[in-house]
Coordinates of C-alpha atoms in Angstrom, one line a residue:
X12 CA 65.9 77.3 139.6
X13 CA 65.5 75.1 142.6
X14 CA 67.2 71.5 143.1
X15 CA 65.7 68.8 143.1
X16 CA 62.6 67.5 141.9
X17 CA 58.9 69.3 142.8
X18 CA 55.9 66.9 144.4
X19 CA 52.9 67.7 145.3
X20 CA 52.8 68.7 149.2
X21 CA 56.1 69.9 149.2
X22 CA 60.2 68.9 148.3
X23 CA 61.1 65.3 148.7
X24 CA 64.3 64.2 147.9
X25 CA 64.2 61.4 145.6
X26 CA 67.2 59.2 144.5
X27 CA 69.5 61.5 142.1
X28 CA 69.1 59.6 138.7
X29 CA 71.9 57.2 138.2
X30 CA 74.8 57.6 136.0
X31 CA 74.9 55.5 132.8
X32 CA 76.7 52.0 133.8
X33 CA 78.9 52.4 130.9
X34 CA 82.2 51.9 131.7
X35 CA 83.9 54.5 129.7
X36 CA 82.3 57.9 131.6
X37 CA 81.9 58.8 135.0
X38 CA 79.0 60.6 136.1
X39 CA 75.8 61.4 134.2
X40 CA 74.1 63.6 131.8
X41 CA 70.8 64.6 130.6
X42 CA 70.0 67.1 127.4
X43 CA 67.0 68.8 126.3
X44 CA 65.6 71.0 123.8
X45 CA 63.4 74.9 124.5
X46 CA 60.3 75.8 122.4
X47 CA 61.0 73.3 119.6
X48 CA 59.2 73.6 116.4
X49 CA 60.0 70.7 114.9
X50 CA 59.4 67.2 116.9
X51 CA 61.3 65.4 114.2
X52 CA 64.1 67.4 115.5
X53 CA 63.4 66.4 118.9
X54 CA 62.9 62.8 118.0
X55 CA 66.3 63.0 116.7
X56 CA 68.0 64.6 119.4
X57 CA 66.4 62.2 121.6
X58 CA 67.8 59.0 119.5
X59 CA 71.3 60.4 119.9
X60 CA 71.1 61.2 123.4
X61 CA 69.7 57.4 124.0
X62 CA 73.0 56.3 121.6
X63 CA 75.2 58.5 124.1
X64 CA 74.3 56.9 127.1
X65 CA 71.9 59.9 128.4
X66 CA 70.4 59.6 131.8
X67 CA 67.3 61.1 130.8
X68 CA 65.8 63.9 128.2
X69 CA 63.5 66.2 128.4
X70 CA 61.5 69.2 126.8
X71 CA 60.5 72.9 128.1
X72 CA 58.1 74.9 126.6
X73 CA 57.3 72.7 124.4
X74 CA 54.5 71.2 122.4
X75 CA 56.5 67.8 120.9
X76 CA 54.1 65.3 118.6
X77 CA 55.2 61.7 120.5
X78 CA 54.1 60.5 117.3
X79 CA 55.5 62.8 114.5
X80 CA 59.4 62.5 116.8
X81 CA 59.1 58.4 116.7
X82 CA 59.5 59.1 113.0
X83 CA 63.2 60.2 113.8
X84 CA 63.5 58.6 117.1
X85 CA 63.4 55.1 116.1
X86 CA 65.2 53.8 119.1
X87 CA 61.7 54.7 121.2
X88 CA 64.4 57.0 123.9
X89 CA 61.4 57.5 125.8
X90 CA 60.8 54.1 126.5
X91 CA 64.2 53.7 127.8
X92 CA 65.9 56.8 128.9
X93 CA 63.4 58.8 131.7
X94 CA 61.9 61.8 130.0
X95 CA 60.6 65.0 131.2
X96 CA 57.9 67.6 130.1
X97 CA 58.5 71.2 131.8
X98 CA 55.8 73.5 130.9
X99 CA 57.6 76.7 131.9
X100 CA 61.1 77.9 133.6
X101 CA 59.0 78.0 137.0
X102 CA 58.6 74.4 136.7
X103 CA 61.9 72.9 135.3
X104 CA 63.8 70.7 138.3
X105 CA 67.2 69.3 137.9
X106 CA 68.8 66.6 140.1
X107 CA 70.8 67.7 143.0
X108 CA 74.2 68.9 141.9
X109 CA 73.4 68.7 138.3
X110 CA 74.7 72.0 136.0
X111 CA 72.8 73.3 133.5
X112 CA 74.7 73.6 130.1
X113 CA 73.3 75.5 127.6
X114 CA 73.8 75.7 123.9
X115 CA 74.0 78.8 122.3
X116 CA 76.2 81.6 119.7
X117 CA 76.9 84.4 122.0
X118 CA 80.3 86.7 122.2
X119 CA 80.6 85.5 125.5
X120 CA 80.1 81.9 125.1
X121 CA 82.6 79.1 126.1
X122 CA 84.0 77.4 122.3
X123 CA 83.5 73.8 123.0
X124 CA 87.1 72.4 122.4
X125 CA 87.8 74.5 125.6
X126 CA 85.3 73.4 128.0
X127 CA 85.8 71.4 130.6
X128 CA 82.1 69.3 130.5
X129 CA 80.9 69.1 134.3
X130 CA 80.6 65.3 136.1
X131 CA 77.0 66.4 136.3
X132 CA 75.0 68.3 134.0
X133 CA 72.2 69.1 131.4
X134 CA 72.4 70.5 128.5
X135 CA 69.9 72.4 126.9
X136 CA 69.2 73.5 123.1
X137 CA 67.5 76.5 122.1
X138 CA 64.5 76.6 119.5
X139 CA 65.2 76.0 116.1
X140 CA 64.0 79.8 114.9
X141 CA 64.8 81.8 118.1
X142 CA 67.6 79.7 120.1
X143 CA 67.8 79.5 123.9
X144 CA 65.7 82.0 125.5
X145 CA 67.5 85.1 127.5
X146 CA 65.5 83.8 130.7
X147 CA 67.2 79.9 130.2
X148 CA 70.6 81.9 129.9
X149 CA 70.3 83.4 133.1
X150 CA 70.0 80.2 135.1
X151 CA 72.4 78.2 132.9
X152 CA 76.2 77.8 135.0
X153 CA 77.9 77.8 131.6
X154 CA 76.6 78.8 128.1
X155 CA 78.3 76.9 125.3
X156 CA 79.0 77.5 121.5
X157 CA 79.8 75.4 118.9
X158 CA 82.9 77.1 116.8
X159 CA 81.3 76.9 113.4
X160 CA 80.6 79.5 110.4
X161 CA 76.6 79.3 111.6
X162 CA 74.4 77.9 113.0
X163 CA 73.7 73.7 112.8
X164 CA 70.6 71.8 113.0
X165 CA 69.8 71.4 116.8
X166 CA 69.9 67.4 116.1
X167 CA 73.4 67.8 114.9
X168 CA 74.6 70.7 117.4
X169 CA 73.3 68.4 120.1
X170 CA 75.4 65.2 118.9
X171 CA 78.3 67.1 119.0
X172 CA 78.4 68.0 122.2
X173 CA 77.6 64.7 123.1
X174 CA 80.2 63.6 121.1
X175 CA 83.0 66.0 122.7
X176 CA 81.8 65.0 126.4
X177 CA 82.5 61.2 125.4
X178 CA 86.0 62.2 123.8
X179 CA 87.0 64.0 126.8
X180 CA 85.3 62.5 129.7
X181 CA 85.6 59.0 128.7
X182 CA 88.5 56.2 128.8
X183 CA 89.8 55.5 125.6
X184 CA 93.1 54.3 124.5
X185 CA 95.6 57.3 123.2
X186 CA 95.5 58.3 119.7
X187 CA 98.7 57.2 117.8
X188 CA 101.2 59.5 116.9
X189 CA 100.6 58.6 113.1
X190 CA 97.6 57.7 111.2
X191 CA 95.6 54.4 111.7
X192 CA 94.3 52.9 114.8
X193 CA 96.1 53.0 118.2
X194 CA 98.7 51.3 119.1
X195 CA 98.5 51.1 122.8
X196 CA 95.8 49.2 124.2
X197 CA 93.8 51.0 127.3
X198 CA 94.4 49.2 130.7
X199 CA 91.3 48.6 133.1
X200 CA 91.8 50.6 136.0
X201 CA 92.7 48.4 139.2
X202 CA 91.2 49.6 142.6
X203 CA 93.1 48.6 146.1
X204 CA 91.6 47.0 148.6
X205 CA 89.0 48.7 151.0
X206 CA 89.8 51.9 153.3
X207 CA 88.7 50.0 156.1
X208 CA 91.2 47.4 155.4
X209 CA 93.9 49.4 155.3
X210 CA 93.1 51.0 158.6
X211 CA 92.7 48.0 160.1
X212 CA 96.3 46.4 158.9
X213 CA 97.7 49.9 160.1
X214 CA 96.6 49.2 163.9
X215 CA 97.4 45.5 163.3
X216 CA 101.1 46.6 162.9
X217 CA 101.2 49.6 165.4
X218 CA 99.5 47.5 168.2
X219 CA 102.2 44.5 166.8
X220 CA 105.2 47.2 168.0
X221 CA 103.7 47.6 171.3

């Protein structure tokens, strides 16, 4: 799997896609789904990613009824969020710098209340009756799994990990020490003035001792 996106004629680097401008997350995200049967599924993992903040969505291998997923994704994601069709592992493209997450119950998979979710990444759901295929393994920089008895529905396996990159990526005030709601209230973060300016108050004052 190759960088960037693939144009006709050659690579062309086009703009990375832009991070959600939510306030509460840092970097971006994207999630998708292999060889789904079900495009109600994928309607609904698409609605969650758009309620997530997702920087875009996308399908491989994948034969998705637009019309049979609006059913479920009532939000119309694809008309907001930039979505994808990859016919084949040959053709899938990430953005530069982007990990691939994938989502799947192996013995060597990371439990998700111990990963650390990358700045920059997609995640990507296996098929409903076979699950993420050996060849998407191979290419994915982490493979995932949800700590459960078995298996969820790829719509809810796919809002939990969206879920647990919000809780521990994003800015939200501390949980109290008791029950209820917090009792500290999260300060905006303040940002000092320009680099430049402080170089240029630094020779200011050493050219004021000379």
């Amino acid at each position: 799997m190759t960088a960037g996106w693939a144009l006709p004629g050659g690579w062309q680097h086009l703009p990375i896609i832009t991070a959600t401008n939510r306030r509460a997350m840092k970097g971006y995200f994207g999630i998708g789904i292999e060889g789904p049967s079900k495009s109600m599924n994928v309607g609904t993992l698409f609605r969650t990613a758009h309620a997530f903040g997702a920087s875009f969505v996308f399908t491989l291998r994948a034969q998705y009824d637009v019309r049979a997923g609006a059913l479920a994704d009532t939000s119309d994601a694809p008309g907001s969020v930039p979505t994808y069709r990859f016919a084949d592992l040959e053709a899938f493209r990430l953005p530069l710098g982007c990990r691939l997450v994938g989502i799947e119950i192996t013995d060597d998979a990371i439990e998700l209340p111990s990963f650390r979710h990358p700045r920059q990444c997609a995640y990507i759901l296996g098929s409903e009756r076979e699950g993420l295929s050996a060849g998407v393994q191979s290419v994915c920089d982490y493979v995932v799994k949800i700590p459960t008895r078995f298996s969820v529905n790829l719509g809810t396996a796919g809002a939990l990990v969206m879920y647990d990159r919000l809780i521990s990526l994003g800015r939200h005030a501390p949980r109290p020490v008791g029950e209820g709601a917090p009792t500290e209230t999260l300060d905006m973060p303040v940002f000092g003035e320009p680099m430049y300016k402080r170089k240029q108050r630094l020779r200011q004052k050493a050219q004021s001792k000379q």
